[in-house]
mmCIF file of C-alpha atoms in Angstrom:
data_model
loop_
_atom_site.group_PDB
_atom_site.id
_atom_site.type_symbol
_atom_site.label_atom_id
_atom_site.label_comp_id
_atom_site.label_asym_id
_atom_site.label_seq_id
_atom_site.Cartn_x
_atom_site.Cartn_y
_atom_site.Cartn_z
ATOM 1 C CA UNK A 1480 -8.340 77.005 -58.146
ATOM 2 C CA UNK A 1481 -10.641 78.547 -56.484
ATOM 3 C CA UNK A 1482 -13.484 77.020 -54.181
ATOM 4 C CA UNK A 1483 -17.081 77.380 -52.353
ATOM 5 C CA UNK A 1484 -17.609 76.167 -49.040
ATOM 6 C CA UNK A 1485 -21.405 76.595 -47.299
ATOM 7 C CA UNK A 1486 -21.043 77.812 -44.017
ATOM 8 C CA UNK A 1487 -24.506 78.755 -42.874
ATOM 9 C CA UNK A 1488 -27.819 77.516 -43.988
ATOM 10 C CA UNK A 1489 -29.566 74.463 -45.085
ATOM 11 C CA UNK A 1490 -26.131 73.018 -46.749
ATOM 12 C CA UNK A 1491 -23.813 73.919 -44.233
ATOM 13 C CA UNK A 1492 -20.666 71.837 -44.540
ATOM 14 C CA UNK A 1493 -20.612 71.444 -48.999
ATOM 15 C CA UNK A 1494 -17.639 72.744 -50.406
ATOM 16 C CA UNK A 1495 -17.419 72.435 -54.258
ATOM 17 C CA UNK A 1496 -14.994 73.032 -56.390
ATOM 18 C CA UNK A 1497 -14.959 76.111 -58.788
ATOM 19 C CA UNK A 1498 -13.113 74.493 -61.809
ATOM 20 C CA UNK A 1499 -15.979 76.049 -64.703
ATOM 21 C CA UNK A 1500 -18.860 78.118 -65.080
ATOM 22 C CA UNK A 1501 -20.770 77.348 -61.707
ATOM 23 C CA UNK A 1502 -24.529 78.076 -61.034
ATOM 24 C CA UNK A 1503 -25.754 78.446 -57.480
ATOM 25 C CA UNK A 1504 -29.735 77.912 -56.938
ATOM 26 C CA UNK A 1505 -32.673 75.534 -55.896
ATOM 27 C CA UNK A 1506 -33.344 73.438 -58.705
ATOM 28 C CA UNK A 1507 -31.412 71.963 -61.657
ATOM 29 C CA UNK A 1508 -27.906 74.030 -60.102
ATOM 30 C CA UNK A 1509 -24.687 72.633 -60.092
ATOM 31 C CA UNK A 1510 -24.485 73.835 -56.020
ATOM 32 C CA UNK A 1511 -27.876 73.333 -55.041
ATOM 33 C CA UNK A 1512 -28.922 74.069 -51.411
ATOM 34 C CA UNK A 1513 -32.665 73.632 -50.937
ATOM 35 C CA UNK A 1514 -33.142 76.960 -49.513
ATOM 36 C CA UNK A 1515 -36.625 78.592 -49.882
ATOM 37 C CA UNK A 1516 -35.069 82.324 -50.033
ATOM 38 C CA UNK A 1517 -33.167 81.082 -53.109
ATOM 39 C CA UNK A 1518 -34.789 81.254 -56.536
ATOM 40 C CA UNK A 1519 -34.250 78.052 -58.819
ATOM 41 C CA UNK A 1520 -30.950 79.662 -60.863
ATOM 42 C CA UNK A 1521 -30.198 82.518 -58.135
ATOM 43 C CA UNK A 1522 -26.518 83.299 -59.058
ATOM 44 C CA UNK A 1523 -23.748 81.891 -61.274
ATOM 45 C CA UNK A 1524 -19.771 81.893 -60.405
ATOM 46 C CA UNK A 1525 -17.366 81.552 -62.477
ATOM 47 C CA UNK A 1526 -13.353 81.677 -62.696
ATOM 48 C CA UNK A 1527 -11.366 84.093 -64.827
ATOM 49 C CA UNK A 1528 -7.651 84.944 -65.278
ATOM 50 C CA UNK A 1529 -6.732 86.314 -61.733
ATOM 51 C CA UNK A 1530 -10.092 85.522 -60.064
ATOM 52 C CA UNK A 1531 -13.616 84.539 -60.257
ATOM 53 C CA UNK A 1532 -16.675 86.642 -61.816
ATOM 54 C CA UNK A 1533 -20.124 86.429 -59.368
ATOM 55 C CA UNK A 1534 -23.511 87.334 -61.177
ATOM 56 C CA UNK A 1535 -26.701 87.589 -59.782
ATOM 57 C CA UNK A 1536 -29.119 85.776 -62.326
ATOM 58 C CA UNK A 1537 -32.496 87.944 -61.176
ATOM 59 C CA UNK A 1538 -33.061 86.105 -58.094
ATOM 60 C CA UNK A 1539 -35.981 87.491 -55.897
ATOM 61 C CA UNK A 1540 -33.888 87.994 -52.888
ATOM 62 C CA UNK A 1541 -30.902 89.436 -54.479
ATOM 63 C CA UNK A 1542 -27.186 88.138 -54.320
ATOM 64 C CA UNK A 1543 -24.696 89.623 -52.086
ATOM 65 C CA UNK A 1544 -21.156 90.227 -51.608
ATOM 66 C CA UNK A 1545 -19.269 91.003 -48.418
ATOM 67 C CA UNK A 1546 -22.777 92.063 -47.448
ATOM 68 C CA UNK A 1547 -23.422 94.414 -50.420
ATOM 69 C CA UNK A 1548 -26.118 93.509 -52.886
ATOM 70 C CA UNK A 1549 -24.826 93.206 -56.431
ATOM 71 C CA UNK A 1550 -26.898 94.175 -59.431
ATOM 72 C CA UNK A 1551 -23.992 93.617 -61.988
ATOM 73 C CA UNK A 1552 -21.342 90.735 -62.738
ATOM 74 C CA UNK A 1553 -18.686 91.620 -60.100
ATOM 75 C CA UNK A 1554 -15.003 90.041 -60.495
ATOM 76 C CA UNK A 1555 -13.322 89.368 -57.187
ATOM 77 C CA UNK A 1556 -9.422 88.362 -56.658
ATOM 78 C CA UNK A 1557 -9.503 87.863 -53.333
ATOM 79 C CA UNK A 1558 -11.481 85.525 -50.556
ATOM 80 C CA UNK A 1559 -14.538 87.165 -50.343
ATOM 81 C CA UNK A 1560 -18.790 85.953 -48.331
ATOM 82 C CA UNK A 1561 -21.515 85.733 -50.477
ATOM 83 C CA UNK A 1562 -25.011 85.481 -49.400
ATOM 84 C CA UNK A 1563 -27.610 83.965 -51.014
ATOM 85 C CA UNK A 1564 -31.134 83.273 -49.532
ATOM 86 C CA UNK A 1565 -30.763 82.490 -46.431
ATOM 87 C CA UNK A 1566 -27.435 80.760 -46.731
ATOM 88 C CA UNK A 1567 -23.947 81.882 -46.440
ATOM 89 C CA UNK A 1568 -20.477 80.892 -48.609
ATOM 90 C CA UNK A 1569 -16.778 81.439 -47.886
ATOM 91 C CA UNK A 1570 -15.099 81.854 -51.468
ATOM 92 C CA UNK A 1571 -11.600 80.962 -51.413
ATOM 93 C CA UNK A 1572 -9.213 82.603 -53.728
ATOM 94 C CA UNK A 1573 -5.887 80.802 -53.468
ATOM 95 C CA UNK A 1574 -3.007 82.642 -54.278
ATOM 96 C CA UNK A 1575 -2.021 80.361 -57.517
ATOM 97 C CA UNK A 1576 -5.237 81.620 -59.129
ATOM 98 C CA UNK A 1577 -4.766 84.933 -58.753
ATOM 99 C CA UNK A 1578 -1.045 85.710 -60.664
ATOM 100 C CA UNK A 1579 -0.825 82.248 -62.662
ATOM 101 C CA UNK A 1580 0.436 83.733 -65.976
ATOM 102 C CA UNK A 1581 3.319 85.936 -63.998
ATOM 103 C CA UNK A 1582 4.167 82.878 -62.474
ATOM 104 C CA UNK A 1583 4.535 80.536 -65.718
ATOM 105 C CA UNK A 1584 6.961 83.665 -66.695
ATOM 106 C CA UNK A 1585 9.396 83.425 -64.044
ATOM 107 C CA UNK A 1586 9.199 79.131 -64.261
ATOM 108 C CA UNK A 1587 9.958 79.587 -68.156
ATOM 109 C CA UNK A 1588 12.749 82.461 -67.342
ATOM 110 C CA UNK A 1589 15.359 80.465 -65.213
ATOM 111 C CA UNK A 1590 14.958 77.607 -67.575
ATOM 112 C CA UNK A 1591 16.345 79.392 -70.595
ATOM 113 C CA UNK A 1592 19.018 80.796 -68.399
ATOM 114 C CA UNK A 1593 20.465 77.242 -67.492
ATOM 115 C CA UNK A 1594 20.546 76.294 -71.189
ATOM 116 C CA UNK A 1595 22.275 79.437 -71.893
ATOM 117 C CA UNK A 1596 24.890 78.723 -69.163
ATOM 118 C CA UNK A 1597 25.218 74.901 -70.475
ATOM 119 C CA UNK A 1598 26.398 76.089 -73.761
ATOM 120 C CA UNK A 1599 29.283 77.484 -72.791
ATOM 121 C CA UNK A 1600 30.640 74.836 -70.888
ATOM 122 C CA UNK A 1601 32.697 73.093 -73.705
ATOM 123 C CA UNK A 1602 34.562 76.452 -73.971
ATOM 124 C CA UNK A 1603 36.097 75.837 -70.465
ATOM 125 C CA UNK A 1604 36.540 71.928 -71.330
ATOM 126 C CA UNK A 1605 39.110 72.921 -74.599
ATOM 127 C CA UNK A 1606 41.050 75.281 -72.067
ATOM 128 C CA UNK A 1607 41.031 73.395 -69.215
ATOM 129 C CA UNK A 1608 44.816 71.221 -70.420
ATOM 130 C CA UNK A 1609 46.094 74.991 -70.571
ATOM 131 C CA UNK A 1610 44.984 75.220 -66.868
ATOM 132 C CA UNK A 1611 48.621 74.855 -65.328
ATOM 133 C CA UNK A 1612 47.098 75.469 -61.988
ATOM 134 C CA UNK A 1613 48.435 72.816 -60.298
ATOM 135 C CA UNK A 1614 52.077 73.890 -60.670
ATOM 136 C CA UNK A 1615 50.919 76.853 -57.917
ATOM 137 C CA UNK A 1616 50.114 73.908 -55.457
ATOM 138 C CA UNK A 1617 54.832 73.155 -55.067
ATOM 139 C CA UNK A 1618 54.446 76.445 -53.396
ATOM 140 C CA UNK A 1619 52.422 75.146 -50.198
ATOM 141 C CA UNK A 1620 55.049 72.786 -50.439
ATOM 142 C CA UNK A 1621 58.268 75.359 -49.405
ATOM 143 C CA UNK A 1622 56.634 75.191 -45.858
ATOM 144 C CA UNK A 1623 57.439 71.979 -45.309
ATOM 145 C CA UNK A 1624 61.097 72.704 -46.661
ATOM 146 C CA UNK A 1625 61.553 74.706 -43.081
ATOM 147 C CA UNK A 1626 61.757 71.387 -40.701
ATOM 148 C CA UNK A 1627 65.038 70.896 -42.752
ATOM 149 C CA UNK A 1628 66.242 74.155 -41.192
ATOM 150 C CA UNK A 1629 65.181 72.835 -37.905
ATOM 151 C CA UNK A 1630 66.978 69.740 -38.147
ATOM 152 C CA UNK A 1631 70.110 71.319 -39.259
ATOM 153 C CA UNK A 1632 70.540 73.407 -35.794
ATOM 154 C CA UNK A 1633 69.434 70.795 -33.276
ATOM 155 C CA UNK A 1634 69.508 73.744 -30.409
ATOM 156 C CA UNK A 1635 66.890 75.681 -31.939
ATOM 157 C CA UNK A 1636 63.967 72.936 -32.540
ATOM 158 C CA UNK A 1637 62.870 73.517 -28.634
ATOM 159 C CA UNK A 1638 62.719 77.050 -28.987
ATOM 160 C CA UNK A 1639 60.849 76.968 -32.377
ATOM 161 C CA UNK A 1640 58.411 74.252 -31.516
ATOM 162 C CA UNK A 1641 56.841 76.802 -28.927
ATOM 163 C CA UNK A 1642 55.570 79.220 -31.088
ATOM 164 C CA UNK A 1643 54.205 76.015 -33.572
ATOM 165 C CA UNK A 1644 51.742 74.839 -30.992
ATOM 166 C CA UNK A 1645 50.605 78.664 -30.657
ATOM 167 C CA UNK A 1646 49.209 79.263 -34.462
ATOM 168 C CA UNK A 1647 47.596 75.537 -33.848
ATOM 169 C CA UNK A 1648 45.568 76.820 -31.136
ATOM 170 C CA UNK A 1649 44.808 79.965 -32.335
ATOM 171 C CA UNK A 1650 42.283 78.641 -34.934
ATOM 172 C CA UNK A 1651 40.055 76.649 -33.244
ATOM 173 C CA UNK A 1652 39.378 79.832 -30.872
ATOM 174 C CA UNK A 1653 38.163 81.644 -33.957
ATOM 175 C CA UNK A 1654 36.331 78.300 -34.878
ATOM 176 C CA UNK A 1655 34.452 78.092 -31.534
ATOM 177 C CA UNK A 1656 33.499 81.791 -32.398
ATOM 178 C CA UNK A 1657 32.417 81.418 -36.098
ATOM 179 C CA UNK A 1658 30.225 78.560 -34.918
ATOM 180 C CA UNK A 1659 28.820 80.263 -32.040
ATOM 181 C CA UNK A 1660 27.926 83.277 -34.048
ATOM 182 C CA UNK A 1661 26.101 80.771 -36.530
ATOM 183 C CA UNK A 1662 23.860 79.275 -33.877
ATOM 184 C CA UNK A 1663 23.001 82.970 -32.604
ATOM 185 C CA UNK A 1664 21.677 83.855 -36.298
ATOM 186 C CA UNK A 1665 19.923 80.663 -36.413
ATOM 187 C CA UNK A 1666 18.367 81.477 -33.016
ATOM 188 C CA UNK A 1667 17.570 84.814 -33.854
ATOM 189 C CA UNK A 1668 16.154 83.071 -37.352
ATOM 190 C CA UNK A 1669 14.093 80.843 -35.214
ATOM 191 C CA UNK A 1670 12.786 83.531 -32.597
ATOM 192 C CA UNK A 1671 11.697 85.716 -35.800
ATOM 193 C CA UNK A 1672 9.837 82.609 -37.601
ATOM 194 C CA UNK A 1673 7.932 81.727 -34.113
ATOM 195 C CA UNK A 1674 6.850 85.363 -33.983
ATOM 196 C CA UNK A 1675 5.482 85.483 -37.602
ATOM 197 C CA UNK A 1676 3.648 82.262 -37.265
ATOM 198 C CA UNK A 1677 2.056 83.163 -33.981
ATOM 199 C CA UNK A 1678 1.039 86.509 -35.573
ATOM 200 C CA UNK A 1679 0.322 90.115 -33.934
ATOM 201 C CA UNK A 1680 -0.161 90.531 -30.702
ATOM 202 C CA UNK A 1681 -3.467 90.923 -29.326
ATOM 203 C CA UNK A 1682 -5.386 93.462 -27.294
ATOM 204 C CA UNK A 1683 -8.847 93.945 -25.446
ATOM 205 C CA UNK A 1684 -11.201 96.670 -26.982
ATOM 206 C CA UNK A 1685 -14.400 97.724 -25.465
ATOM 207 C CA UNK A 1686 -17.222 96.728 -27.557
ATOM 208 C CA UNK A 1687 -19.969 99.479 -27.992
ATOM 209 C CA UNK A 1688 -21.874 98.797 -30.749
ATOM 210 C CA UNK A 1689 -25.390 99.701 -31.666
ATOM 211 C CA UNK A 1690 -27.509 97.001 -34.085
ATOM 212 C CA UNK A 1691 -30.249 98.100 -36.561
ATOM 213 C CA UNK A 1692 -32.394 95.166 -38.296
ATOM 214 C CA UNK A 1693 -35.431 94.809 -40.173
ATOM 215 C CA UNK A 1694 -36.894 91.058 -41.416
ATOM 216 C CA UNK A 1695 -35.467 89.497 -44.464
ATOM 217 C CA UNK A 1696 -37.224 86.222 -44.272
ATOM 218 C CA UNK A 1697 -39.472 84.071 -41.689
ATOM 219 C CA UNK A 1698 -39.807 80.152 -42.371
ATOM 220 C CA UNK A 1699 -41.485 79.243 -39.016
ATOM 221 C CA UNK A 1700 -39.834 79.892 -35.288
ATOM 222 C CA UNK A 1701 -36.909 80.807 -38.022
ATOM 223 C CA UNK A 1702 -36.626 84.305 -39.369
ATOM 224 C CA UNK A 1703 -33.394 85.980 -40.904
ATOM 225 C CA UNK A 1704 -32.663 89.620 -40.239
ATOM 226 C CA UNK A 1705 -30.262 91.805 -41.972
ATOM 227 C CA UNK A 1706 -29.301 95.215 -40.934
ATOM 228 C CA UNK A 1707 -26.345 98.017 -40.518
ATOM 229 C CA UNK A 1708 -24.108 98.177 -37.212
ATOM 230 C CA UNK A 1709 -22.124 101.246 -35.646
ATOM 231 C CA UNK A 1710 -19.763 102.118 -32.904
ATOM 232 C CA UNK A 1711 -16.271 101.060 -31.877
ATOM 233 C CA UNK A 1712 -14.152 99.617 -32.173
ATOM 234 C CA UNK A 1713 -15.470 98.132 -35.568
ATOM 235 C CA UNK A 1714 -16.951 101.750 -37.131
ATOM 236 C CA UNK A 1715 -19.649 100.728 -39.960
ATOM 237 C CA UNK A 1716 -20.705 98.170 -41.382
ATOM 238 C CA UNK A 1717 -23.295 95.162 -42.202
ATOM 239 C CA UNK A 1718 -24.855 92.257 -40.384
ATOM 240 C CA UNK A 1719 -26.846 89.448 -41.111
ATOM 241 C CA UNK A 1720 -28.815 87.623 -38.371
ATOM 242 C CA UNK A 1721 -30.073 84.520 -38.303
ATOM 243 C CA UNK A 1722 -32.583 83.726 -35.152
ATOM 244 C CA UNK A 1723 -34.700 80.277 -34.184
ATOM 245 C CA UNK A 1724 -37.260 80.786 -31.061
ATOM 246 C CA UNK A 1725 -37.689 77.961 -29.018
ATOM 247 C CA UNK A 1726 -40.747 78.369 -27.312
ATOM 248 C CA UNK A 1727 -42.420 77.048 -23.673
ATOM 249 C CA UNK A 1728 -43.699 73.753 -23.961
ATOM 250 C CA UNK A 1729 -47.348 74.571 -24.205
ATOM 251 C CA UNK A 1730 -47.363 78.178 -25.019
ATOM 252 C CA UNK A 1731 -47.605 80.473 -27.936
ATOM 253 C CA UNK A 1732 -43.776 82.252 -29.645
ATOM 254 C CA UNK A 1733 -44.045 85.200 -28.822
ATOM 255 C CA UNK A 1734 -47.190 85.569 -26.588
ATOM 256 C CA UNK A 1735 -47.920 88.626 -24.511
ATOM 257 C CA UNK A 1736 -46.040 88.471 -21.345
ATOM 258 C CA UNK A 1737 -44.282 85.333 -22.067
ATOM 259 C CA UNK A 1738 -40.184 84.870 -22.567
ATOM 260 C CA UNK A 1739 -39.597 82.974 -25.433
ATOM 261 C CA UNK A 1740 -36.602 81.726 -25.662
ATOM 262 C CA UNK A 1741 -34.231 82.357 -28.673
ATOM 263 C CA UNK A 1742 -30.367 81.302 -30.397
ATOM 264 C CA UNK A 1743 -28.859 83.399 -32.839
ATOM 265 C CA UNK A 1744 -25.486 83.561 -35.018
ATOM 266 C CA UNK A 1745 -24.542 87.237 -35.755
ATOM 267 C CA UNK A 1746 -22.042 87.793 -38.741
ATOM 268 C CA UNK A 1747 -21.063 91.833 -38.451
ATOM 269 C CA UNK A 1748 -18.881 92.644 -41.744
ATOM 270 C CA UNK A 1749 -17.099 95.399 -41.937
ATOM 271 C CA UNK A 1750 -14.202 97.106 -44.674
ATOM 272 C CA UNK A 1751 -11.464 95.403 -43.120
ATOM 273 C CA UNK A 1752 -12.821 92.318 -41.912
ATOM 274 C CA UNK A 1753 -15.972 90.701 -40.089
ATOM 275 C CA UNK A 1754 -16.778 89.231 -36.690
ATOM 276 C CA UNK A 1755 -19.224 85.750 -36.348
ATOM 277 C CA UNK A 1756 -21.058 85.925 -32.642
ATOM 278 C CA UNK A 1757 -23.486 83.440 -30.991
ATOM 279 C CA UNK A 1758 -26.463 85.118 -28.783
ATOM 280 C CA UNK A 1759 -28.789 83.538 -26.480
ATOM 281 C CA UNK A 1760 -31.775 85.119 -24.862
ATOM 282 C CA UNK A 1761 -35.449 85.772 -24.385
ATOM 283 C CA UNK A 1762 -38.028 87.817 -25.718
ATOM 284 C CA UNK A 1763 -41.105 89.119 -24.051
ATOM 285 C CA UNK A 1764 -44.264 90.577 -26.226
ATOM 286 C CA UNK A 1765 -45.500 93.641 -24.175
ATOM 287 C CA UNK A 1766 -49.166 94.296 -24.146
ATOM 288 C CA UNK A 1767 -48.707 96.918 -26.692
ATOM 289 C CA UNK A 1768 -47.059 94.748 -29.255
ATOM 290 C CA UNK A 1769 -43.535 96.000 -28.746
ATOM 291 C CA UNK A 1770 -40.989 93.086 -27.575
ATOM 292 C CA UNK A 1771 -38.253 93.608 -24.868
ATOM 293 C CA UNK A 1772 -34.923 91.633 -26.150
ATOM 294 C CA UNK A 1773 -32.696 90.190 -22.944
ATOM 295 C CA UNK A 1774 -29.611 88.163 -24.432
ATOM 296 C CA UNK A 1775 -25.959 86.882 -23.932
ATOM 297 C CA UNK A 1776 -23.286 87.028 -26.582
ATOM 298 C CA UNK A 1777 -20.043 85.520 -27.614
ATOM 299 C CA UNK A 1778 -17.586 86.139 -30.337
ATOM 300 C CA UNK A 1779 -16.618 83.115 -31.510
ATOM 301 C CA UNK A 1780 -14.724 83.655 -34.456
ATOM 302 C CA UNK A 1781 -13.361 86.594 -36.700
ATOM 303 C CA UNK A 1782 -11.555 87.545 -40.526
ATOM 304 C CA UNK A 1783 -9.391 89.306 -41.446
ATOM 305 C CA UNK A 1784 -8.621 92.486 -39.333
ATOM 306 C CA UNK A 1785 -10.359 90.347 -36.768
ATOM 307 C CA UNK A 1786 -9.315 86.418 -37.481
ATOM 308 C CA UNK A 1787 -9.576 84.474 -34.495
ATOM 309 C CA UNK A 1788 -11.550 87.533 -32.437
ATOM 310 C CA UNK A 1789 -12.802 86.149 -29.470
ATOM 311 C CA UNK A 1790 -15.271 88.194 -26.507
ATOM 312 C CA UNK A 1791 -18.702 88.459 -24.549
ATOM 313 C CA UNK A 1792 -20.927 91.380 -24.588
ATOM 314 C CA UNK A 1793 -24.571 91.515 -23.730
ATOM 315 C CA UNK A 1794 -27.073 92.443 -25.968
ATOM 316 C CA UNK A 1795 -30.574 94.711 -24.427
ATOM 317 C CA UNK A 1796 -33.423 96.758 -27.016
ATOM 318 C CA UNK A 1797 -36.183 95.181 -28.749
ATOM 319 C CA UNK A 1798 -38.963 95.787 -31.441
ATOM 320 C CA UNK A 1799 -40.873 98.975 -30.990
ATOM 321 C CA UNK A 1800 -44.763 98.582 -31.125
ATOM 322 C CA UNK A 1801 -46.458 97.773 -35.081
ATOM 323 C CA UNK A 1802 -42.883 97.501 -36.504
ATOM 324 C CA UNK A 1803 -40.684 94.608 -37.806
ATOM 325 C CA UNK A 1804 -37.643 96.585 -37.258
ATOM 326 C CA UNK A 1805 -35.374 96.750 -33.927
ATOM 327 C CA UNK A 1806 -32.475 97.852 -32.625
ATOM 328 C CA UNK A 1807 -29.964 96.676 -30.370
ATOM 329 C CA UNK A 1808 -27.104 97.999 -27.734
ATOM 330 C CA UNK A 1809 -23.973 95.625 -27.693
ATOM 331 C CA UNK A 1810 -21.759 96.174 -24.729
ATOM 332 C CA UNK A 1811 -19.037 94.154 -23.926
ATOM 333 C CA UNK A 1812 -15.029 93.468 -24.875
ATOM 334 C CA UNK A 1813 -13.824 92.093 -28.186
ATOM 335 C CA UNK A 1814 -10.216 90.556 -28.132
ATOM 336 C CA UNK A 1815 -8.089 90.843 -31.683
#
């Protein structure tokens, strides 16, 4: 069945169980993560022949799914990230939920065939005395009626034991071949199962990407940004951004010609996958209110088109002056 697991956000870590109707929220939820973006009953899951149903139950912020806000009951049948607040969820789909009733088909199928095929069986048991098979075995025993022949010419047995020993050796040749061609299929078996488990092979792309955000949500030195990002190799697609300053003992976030420093965990979705990156950096207020942005990034993790994407890029722009909306250049390498 199918299951939630929390992978960003104040309950990073629960995974629960999606055995019923399941509501996500705040207060008096069956998943609740005290999250202050979240309203009390923000979103409901629930499973369904094939899948699982997600429903956004009015919530202030809005549920979303693979980074696109829902405003309608949306049934999913495969893994798929919601977002709620200012938390992130990995629903897993597993492959028994999703074709359960063609499966109890093809379990209930054989099982009639091997009754079928039992009943029959007497049939051969009231034939089987009429089976005179056995009589065909005194043929294979003729053979043995030639060492008579030998025996009765003395002379010959020298010259016709030479060719005996031949037909003896003869088979194990073709035995020593048989069994070597075996272990070359299983090798061959083997090579093709190491392949498939170690998966596609993997390439360096140049990562030129270009990051648009605007402010969800600030709770403190913590303030979650979502936007859109472009460029290749990716294309289009989403991001969510999660940022904490951190700043100089002493000094104000954020103050005018002071770097602040800052962490933040970058999730970039896209139609055939998404890429997770961690950047650190510093910010610097200019006196006319704009900020300059200065970090490091690394891509730590990837799905599907993109599982196990690793890379570095590093990431320049900033917030232009009386705005809460920035934008980013990404340049770097991305390994998939």
């Amino acid at each position: 069945m199918a299951t939630l697991r929390v992978i960003s956000g104040p309950a990073t870590g629960r995974i629960l169980t999606i055995d019923r109707r399941t509501v996500i929220g705040r207060i008096n939820a069956d998943l609740v993560i005290e999250d202050d973006q979240m309203s009390r009953n923000h979103a409901v899951v629930e499973p369904v022949e094939g899948g699982v149903v997600v429903e956004d139950l009015g919530s202030t912020n809005g549920t979303f799914v693979d980074g696109e806000r829902i405003d309608r009951p949306v049934r999913l049948t495969q893994d798929a990230r919601l977002r709620v607040g200012r938390s992130d969820l990995a629903l897993s789909i597993p492959e028994a939920a999703r074709g359960t009733v063609m499966r109890d088909r093809a379990v209930s199928g054989p099982a009639e065939a091997t009754q079928a095929r039992r009943a029959p069986a007497p049939a051969p048991q009231a034939t089987a005395p009429a089976a005179p098979a056995p009589p065909a075995e005194p043929p294979a025993a003729e053979p043995p009626a030639a060492p008579p022949r030998t025996t009765g010419t003395p002379p010959r047995p020298p010259s016709a034991s030479p060719p005996a020993p031949r037909p003896r050796r003869g088979p194990p040749g073709r035995e020593w071949l048989v069994r070597g061609g075996i272990l070359l299929g299983a090798l061959v078996i083997v090579v093709v199962l190491i392949v498939a488990q170690t998966g596609k092979t993997r390439h360096t792309h140049t990562l030129q990407n270009t990051l648009k955000t605007a402010v969800l949500s600030q709770a403190g030195l913590s303030i979650t940004f979502v936007g859109l990002v472009t460029g290749v190799p990716t294309g289009a697609g989403t991001a969510s951004v999660d940022q904490t300053f951190v700043p100089p003992p002493g000094k104000q976030p954020l103050g005018i010609g002071v770097p602040t420093k800052f962490t933040a965990k970058t999730i970039a979705r896209f139609d055939d996958g998404s890429i997770t990156s961690l950047v650190t950096g510093t910010a610097t207020r200019q006196p006319d209110t704009s900020v300059r942005v200065l970090g490091r990034g690394t891509i730590v993790d990837g799905a599907g088109k993109y599982d196990g994407a690793t890379g570095s890029f590093t990431q320049t722009g900033g917030r232009p002056p009386h705005s809460d909306r920035a934008v980013f250049t990404l340049t770097g390498s991305v390994r998939y």
